[in-house]
Coordinates of C-alpha atoms in Angstrom, one line a residue:
X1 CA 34.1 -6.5 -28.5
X2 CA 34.6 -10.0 -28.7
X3 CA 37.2 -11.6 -31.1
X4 CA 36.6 -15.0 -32.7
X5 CA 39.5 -15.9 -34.8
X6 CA 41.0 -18.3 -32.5
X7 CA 38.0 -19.5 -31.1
X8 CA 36.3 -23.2 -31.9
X9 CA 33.9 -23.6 -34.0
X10 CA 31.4 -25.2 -31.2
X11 CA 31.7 -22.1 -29.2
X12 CA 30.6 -19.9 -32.3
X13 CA 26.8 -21.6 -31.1
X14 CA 27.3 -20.9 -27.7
X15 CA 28.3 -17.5 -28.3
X16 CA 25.2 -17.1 -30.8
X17 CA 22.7 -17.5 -28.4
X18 CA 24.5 -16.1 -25.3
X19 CA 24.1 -12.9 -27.7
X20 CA 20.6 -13.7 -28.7
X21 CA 19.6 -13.7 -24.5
X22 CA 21.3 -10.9 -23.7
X23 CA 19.4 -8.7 -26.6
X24 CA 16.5 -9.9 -25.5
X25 CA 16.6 -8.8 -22.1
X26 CA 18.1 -5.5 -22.9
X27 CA 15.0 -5.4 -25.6
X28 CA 12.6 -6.7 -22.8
X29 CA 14.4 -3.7 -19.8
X30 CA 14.0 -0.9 -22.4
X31 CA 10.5 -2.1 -23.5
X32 CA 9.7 -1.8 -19.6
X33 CA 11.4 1.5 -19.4
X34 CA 9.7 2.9 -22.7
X35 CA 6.5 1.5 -20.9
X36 CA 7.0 3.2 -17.6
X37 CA 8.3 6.4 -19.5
X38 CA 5.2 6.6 -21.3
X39 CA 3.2 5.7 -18.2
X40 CA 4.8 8.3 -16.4
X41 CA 4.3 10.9 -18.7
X42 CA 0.5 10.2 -19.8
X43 CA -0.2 10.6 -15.9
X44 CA 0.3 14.1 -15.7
X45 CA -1.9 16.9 -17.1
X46 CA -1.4 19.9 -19.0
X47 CA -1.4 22.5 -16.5
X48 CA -0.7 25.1 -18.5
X49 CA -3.7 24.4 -20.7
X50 CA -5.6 24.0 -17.1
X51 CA -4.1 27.5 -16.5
X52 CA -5.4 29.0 -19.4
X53 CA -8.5 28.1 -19.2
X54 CA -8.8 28.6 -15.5
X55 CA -8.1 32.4 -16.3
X56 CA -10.5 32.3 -19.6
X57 CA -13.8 31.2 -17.0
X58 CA -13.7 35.0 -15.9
X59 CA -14.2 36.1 -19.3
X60 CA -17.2 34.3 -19.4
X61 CA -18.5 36.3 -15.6
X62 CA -18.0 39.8 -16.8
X63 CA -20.8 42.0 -16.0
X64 CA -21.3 45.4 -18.1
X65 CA -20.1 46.3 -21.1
X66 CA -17.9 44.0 -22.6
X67 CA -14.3 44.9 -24.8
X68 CA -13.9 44.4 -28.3
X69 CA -10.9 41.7 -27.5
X70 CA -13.5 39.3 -25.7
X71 CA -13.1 35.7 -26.0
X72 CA -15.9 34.4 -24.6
X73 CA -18.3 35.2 -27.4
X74 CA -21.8 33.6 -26.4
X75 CA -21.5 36.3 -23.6
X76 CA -22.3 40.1 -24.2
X77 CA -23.4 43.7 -22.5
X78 CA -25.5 43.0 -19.2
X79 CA -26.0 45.3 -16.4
X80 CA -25.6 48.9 -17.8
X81 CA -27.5 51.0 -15.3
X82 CA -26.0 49.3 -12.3
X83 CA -25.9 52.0 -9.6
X84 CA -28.6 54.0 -11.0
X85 CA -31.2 53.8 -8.5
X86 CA -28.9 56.2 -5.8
X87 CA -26.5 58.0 -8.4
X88 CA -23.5 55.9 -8.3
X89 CA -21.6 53.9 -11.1
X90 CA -21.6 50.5 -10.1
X91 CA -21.3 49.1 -13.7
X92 CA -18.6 46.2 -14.4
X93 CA -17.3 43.4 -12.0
X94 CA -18.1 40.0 -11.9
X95 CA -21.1 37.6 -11.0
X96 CA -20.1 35.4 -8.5
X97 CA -21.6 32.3 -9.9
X98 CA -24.2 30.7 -11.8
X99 CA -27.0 33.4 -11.0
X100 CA -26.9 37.5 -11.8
X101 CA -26.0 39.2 -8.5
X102 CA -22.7 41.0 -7.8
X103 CA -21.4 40.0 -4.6
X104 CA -18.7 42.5 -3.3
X105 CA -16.9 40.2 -1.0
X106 CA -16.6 37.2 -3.2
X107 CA -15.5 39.4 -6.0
X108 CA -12.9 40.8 -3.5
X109 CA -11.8 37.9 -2.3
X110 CA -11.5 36.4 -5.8
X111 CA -9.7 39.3 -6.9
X112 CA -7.1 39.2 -4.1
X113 CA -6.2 35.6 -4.9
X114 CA -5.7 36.5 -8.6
X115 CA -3.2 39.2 -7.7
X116 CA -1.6 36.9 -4.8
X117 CA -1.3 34.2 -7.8
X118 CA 0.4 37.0 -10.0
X119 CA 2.9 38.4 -8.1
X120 CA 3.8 34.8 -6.7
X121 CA 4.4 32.6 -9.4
X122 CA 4.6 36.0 -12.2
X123 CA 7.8 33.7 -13.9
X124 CA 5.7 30.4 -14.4
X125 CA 2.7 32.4 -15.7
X126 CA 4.1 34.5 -18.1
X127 CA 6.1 31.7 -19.7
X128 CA 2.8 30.7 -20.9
X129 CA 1.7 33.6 -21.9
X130 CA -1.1 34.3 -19.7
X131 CA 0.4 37.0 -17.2
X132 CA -1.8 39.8 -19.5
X133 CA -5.1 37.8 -19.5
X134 CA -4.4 37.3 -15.3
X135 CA -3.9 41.0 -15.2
X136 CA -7.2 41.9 -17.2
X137 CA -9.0 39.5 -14.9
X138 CA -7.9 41.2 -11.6
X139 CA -8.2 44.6 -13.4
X140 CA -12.1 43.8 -13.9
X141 CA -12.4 42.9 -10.5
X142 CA -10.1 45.5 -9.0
X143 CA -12.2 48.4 -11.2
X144 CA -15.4 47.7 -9.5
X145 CA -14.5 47.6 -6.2
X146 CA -12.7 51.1 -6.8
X147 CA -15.9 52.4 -7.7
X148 CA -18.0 50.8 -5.2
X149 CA -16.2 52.6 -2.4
X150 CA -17.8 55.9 -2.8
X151 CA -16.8 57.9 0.1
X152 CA -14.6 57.7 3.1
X153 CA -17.2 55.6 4.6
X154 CA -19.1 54.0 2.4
X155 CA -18.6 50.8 0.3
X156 CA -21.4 48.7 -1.9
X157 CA -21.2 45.5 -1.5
X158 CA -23.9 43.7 -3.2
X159 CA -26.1 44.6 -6.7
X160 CA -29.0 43.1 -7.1
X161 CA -32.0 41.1 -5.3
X162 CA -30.9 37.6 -4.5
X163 CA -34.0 36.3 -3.7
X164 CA -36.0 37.9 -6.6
X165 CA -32.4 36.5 -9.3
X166 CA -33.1 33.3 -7.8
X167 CA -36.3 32.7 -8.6
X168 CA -35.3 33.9 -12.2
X169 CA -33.5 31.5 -14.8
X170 CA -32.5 34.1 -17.3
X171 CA -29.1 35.0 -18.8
X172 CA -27.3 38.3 -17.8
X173 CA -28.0 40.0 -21.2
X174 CA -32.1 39.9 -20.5
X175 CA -31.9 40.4 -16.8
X176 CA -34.8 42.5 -15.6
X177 CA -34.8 41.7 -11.7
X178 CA -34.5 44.4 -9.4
X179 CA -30.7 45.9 -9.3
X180 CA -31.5 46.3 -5.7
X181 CA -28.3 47.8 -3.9
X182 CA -26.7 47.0 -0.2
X183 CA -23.8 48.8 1.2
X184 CA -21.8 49.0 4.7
X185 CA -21.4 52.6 6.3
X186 CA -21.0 53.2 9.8
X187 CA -24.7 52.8 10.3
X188 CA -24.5 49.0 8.6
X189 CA -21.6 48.1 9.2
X190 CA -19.8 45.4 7.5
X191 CA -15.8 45.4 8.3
X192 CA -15.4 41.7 6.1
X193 CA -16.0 43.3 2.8
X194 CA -14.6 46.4 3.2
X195 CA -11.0 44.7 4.7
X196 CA -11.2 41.8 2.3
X197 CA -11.6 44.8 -0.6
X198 CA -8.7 46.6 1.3
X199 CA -6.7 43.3 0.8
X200 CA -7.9 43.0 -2.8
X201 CA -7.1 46.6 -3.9
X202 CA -3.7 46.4 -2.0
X203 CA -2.6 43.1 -3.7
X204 CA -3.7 44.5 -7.0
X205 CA -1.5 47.8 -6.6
X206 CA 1.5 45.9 -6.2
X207 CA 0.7 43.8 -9.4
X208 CA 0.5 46.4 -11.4
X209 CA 3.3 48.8 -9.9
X210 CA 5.4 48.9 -12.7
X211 CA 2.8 47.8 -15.3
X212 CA 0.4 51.4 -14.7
X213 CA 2.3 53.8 -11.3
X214 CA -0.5 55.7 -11.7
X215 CA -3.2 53.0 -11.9
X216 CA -1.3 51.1 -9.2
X217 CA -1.5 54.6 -6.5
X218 CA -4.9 54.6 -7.0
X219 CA -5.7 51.3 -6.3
X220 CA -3.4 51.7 -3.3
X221 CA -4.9 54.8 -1.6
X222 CA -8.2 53.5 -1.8
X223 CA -6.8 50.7 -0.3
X224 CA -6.0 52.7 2.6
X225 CA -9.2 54.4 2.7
X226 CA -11.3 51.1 3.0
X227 CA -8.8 49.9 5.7
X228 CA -9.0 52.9 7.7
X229 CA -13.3 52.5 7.4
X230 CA -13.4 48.7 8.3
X231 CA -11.0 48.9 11.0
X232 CA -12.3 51.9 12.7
X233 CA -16.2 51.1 12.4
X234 CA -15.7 47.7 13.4
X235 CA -18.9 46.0 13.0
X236 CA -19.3 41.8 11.6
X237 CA -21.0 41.8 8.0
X238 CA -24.6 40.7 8.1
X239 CA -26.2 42.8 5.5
X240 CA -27.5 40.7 2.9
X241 CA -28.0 37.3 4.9
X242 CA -28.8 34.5 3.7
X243 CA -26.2 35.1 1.0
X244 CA -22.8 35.4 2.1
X245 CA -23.2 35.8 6.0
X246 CA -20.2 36.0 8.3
X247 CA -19.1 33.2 9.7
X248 CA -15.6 33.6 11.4
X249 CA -16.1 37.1 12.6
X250 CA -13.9 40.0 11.1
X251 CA -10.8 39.5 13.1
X252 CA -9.1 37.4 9.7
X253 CA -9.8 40.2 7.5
X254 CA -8.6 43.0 9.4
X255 CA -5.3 40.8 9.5
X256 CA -5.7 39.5 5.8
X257 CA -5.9 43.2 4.7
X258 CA -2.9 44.6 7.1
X259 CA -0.9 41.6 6.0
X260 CA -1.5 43.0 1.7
X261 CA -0.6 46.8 2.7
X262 CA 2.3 45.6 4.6
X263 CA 3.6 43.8 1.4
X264 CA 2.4 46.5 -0.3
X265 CA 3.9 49.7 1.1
X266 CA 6.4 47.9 3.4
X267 CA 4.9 50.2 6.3
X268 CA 6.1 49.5 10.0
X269 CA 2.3 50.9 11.0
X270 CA 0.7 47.9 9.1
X271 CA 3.4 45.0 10.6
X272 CA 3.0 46.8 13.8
X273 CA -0.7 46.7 14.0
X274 CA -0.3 42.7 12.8
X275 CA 2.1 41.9 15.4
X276 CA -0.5 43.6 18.2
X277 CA -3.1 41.6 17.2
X278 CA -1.3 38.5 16.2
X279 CA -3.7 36.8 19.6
X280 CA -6.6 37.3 16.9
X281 CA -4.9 34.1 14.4
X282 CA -6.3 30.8 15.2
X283 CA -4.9 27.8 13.9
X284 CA -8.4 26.3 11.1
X285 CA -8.6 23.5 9.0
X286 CA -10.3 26.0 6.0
X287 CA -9.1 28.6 3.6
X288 CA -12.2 30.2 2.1
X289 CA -14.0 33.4 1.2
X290 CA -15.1 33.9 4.9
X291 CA -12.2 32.5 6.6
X292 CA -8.9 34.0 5.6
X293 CA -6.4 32.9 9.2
X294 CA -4.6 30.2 6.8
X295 CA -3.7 32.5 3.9
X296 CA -2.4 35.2 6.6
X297 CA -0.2 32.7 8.0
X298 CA 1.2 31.4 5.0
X299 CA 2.2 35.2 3.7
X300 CA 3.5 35.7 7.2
X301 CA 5.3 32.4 7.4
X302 CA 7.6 33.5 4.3
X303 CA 8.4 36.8 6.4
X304 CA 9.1 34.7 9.3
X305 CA 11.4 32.5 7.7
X306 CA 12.8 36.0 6.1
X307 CA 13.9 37.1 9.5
X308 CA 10.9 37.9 11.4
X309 CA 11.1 36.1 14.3
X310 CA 7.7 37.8 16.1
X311 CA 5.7 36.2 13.3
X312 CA 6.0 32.6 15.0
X313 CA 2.9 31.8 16.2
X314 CA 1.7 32.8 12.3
X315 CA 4.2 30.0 11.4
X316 CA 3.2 27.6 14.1
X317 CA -1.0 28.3 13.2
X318 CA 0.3 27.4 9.4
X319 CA 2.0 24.5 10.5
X320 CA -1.4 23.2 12.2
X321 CA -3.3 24.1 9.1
X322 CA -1.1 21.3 7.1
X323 CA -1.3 19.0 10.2
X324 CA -5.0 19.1 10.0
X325 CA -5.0 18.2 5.7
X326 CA -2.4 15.8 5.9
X327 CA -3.1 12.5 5.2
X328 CA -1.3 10.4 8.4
X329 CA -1.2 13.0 10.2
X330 CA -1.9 12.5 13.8
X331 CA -3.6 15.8 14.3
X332 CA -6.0 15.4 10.7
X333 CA -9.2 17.0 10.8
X334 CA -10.4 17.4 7.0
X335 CA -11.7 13.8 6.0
X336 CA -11.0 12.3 2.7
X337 CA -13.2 10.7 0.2
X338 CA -12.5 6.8 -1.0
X339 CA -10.6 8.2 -4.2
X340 CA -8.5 10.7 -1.9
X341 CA -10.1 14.1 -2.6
X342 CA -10.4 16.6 0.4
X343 CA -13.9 16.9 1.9
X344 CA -14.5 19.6 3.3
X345 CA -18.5 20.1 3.3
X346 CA -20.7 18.9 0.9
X347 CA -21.8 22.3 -1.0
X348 CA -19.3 23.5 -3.5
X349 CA -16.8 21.5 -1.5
X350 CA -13.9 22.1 -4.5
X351 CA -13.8 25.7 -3.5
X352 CA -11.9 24.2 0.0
X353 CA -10.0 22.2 -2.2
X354 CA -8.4 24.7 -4.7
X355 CA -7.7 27.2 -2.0
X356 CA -6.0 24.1 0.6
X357 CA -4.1 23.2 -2.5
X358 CA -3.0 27.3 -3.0
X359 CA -2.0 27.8 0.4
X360 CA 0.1 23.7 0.5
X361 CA 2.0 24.9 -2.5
X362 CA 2.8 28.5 -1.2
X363 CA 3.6 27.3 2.1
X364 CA 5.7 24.1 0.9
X365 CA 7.6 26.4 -1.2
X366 CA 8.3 28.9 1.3
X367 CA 9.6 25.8 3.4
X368 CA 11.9 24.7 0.6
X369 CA 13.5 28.0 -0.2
X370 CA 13.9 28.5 3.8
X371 CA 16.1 24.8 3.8
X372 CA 13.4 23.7 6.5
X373 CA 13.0 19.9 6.2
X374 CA 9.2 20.1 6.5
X375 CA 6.5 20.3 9.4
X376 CA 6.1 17.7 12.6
X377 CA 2.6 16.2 13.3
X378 CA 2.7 13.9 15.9
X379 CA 4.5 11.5 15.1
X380 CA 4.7 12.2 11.3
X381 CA 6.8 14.1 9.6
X382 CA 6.2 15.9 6.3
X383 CA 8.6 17.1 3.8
X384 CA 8.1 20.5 1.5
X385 CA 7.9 17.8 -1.6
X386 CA 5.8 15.5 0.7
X387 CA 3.0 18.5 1.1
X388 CA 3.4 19.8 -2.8
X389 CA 2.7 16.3 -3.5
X390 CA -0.5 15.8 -1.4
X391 CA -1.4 19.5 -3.1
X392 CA -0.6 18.1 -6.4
X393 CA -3.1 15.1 -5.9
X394 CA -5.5 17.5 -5.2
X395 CA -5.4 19.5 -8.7
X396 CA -4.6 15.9 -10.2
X397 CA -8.2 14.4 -8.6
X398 CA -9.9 17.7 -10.2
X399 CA -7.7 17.2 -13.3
X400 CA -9.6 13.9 -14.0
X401 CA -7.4 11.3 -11.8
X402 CA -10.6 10.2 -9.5
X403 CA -12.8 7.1 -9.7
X404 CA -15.5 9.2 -12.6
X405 CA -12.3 9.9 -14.4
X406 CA -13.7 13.1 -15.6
X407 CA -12.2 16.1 -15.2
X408 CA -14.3 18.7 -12.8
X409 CA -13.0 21.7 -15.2
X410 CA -15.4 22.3 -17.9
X411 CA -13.8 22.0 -21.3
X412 CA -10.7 20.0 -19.7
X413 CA -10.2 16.4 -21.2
X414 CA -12.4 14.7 -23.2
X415 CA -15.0 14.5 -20.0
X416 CA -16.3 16.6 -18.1
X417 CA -19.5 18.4 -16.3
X418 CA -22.1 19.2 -19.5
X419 CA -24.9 20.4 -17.5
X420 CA -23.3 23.4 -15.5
X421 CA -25.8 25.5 -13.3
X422 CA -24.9 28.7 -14.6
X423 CA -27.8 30.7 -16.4
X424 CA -25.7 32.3 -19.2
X425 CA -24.5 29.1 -20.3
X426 CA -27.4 27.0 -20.0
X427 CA -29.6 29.0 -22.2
X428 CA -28.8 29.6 -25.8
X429 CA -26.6 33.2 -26.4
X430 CA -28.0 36.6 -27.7
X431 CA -26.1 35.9 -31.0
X432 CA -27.9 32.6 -31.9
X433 CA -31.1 33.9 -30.3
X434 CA -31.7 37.4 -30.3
X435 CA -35.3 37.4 -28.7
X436 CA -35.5 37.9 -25.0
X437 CA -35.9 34.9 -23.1
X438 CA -37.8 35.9 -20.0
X439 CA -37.8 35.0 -16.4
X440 CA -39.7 32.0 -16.3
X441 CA -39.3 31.1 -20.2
X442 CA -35.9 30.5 -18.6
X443 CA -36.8 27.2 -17.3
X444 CA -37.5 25.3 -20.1
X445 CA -33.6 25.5 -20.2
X446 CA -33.1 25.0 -16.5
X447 CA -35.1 21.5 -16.8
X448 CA -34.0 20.5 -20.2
X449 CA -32.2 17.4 -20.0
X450 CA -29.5 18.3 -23.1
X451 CA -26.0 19.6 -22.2
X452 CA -25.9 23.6 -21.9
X453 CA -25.4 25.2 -25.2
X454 CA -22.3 27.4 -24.4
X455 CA -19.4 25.6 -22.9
X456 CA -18.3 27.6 -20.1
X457 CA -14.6 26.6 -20.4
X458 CA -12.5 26.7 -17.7
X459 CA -15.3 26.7 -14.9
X460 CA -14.8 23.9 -12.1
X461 CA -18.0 22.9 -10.2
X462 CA -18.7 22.3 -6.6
X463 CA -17.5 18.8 -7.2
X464 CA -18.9 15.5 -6.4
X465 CA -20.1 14.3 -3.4
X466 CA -18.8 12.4 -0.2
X467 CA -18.4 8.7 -2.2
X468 CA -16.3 10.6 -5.4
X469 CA -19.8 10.5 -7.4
X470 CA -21.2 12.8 -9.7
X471 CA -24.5 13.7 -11.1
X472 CA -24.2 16.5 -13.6
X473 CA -27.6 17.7 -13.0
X474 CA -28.5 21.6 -13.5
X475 CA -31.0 21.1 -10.8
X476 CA -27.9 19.8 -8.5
X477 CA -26.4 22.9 -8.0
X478 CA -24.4 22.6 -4.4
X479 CA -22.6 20.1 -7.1
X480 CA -23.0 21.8 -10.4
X481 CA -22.2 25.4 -9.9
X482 CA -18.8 27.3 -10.3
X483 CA -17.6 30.5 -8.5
X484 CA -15.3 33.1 -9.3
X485 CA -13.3 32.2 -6.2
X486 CA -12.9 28.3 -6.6
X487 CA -11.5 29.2 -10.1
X488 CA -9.4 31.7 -8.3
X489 CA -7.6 29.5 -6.1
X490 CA -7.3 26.9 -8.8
X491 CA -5.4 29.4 -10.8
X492 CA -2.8 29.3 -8.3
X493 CA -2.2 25.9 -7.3
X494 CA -2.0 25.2 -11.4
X495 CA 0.8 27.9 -11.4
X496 CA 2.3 26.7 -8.8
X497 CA 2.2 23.1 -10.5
X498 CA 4.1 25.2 -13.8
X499 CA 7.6 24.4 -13.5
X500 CA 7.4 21.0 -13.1
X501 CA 5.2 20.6 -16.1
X502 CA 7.8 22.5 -17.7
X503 CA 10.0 20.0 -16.7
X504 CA 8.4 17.0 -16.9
X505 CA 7.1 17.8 -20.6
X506 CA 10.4 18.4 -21.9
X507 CA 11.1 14.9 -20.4
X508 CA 7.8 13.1 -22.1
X509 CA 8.7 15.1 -25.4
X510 CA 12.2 13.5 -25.4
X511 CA 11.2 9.9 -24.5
X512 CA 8.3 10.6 -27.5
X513 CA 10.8 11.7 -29.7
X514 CA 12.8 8.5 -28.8
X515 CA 10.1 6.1 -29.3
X516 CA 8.9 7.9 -32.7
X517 CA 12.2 7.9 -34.5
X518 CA 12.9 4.4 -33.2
X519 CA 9.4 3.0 -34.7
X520 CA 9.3 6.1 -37.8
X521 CA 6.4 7.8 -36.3
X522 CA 6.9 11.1 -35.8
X523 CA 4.0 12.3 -35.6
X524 CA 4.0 10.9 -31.8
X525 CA 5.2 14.5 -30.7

């Protein structure tokens, strides 16, 4: 405090406006900081809403007879005699996509990353409140491929005629293509599905462990039992070519399903048999439904950073995977579009987006906890925060930071995909119009030029193309299309994006409350 009872009268105008500057720059510096507070804050998304909704799109996939707490209400019963052309009960699971088929690996897959998301990041989810809704969605999944495995040695893997679907634009509820069934025995063999459903069924019994014993034992025994078959009738997966063919050979799911009953049972047979054919891991560039090497390796990473020091060349395979995403790596191998997004192939190229991004954030985590300072790629050098942050630009780009500022999530932001090639939502629901809409009366939906008349919320398309641009076409649908498994993957990366939301919100909801008192609007927060 200055006093100014001695002080000269000419010096009380000096001191005047010396005051007056200094308030204006400290007026000026917190304007500035106020700005870049509020810049800050308005850059990040909601990922718990993202999470939400994410979980909600599977809702809108069920196949068979729906439950009375449904959400997704322009959906209802489809498929009810799935099975019955040999006598089985292959009722319930989940389309894969856009079209009407069940695909058995796809749904396994999607249902493994579900459970490896839930038992993961369980704390993050459930502080949101969507740990139950997770649950139900892997439950659904989880259920069919319980049923599908109807003996020792036999497992379904597909309902339905692709071809015959696909040349059908009908929703789920009319369906009257052939329910045409395929299935691996040791006379077809077809050791992908039935290890990838191994690794599903495993993952799942852990989640719900001490949620249902019972429910959980069952799930893990036939876990066992679909091991045992694909492992001993080892054979690669070409049963229902064109439509999910094998790509990469069997070799990642054998490991990929050893790797889940390991961390399921805590077995020395199951790290035993990973360790003997730890040779079969091959350092990729792609975690997908066919190729599964990079999720092994980051699961087996955390175990070698645990203690177990055979796992290395798991760890050093993982540590190529980042290498080969990184931007400035020396070793990159995935290209980037202009606006920074991961381009992997052209059709449905967000599914090798959301699941890079899943195994970036597992793997920088496991680095952090571990007090490793990050991964060596030539001559660059990336941190754990340095790889959550490229992940994190990833979810951001799909999120609506990318040159169409949309967001690729239907029902996210105030822009995004309106024209989804998915047949349930594209045609009007059974509750506003009761009549059957036929297989080719279908089509007047397909080439209508009006957004679909159920938002599918929560479903994230293929993505645009290589120059960040998209069409939102129907027709377009290497572009337009979701799956169960990108919005898997997307579900994890989003939870593993939680506690810094958590964080940053509480942050943006304090500098909001600062700059609403200080101008009287409250309403700001």
């Amino acid at each position: 405090m200055i006093h100014s009872q001695n002080m000269p009268h000419g010096h009380y105008e000096v001191m005047a406006a010396v005051l007056v500057v200094l308030w204006c720059l400290c007026a000026c510096q917190l304007a500035v900081s106020i700005e870049h507070e509020s810049s800050s804050c308005s850059s990040s998304y909601d990922y718990s809403e993202a999470l939400e909704k994410a979980i909600l799109f599977f809702e809108g996939q069920r196949s068979g007879k729906l439950p009375a707490q449904q959400r997704v209400k322009w959906r209802g019963d489809s498929a009810l005699t799935d099975g019955m052309l040999e006598n089985v009960n292959l009722v319930g699971g989940f389309y894969d996509a856009g079209d009407n088929v069940k695909f058995g690996w796809p749904m396994a897959i999607t249902v493994t990353l579900l459970s490896w998301v839930a038992l993961d990041y369980e704390e993050e989810i459930s502080s949101v409140n969507q740990l139950g809704y997770l649950q139900s969605a892997i439950s659904w999944g989880a259920d069919f491929l319980v049923q599908a495995h109807t003996s020792p040695t036999t497992l379904y893997t597909q309902v339905g005629d692709g071809n015959a679907d696909h040349r059908c634009w009908e929703r789920p509820e009319d369906m009257d293509t052939p329910r045409t069934l395929y299935k691996v025995t040791p006379n077809s063999r077809g050791t992908e599905p039935a290890a990838e459903a191994a690794a599903a069924l495993s993952a799942a019994s852990i989640v719900f462990k001490s949620v249902d014993p019972n429910y959980s034992a069952k799930l893990l025994s036939t876990s066992r039992s679909l091991f045992e078959f694909a492992d001993r009738y080892r054979g690669s997966y070409q049963g229902s070519c064109p439509f999910y063919c094998s790509f990469s050979g069997y070799q990642d799911e054998l490991l990929w399903a050893a790797t889940w009953l390991y961390r399921a049972t805590g077995e020395d047979k199951y790290m035993n048999y990973i360790v003997s054919n730890q040779g079969w891991s091959q350092a990729v560039s792609e975690f997908s439904w066919d190729n599964k090497f990079a999720g092994v390796q980051a699961i087996l990473a955390k175990e070698f950073y645990g203690g177990k020091k055979n796992l290395s060349k798991f760890n050093n395979d993982m540590e190529s995977f980042a290498c080969a995403l990184m931007r400035g790596s020396s070793s990159v191998q995935i290209r980037a579009t202009p606006g920074g997004l991961l381009y992997t192939r052209d059709s449905s190229n967000l599914q090798y987006v959301t699941s890079a991004s899943l195994v970036l954030l597992a793997y920088a985590r496991t680095l952090g906890s571990a007090h490793v300072d990050g991964v060596q790629c030539g001559s660059a050098h990336f941190s754990p925060s340095q790889i959550r942050a490229f992940a994190k630009s990833q979810v951001d780009y799909i999120l609506g930071n990318n040159p169409m500022k949309m967001s690729y999530m239907v029902g996210f932001g105030s822009k995004f995909p309106l024209q989804l090639h998915h047949r349930g939502a594209s045609i009007p629901s059974i509750q506003t119009h009761a009549a059957k809409i036929g297989c080719n009366a279908g089509y007047s939906y397909y080439n209508s030029q009006l957004p679909n008349p159920n938002v599918h919320i929560g479903a994230i398309v293929g993505g645009p193309n290589s120059n960040d641009h998209y069409s939102d076409l129907r027709s377009d649908y290497s572009h337009s299309e979701p799956a169960t498994y990108i919005n898997a993957a997307f579900v994890g990366s989003v939870a593993a994006l939680l506690a810094d939301t958590e964080e940053g919100s509480g942050k943006c909801a304090v500098d909001k409350k600062i700059r609403g008192t200080s101008h009287q609007v409250d309403s700001v927060y």
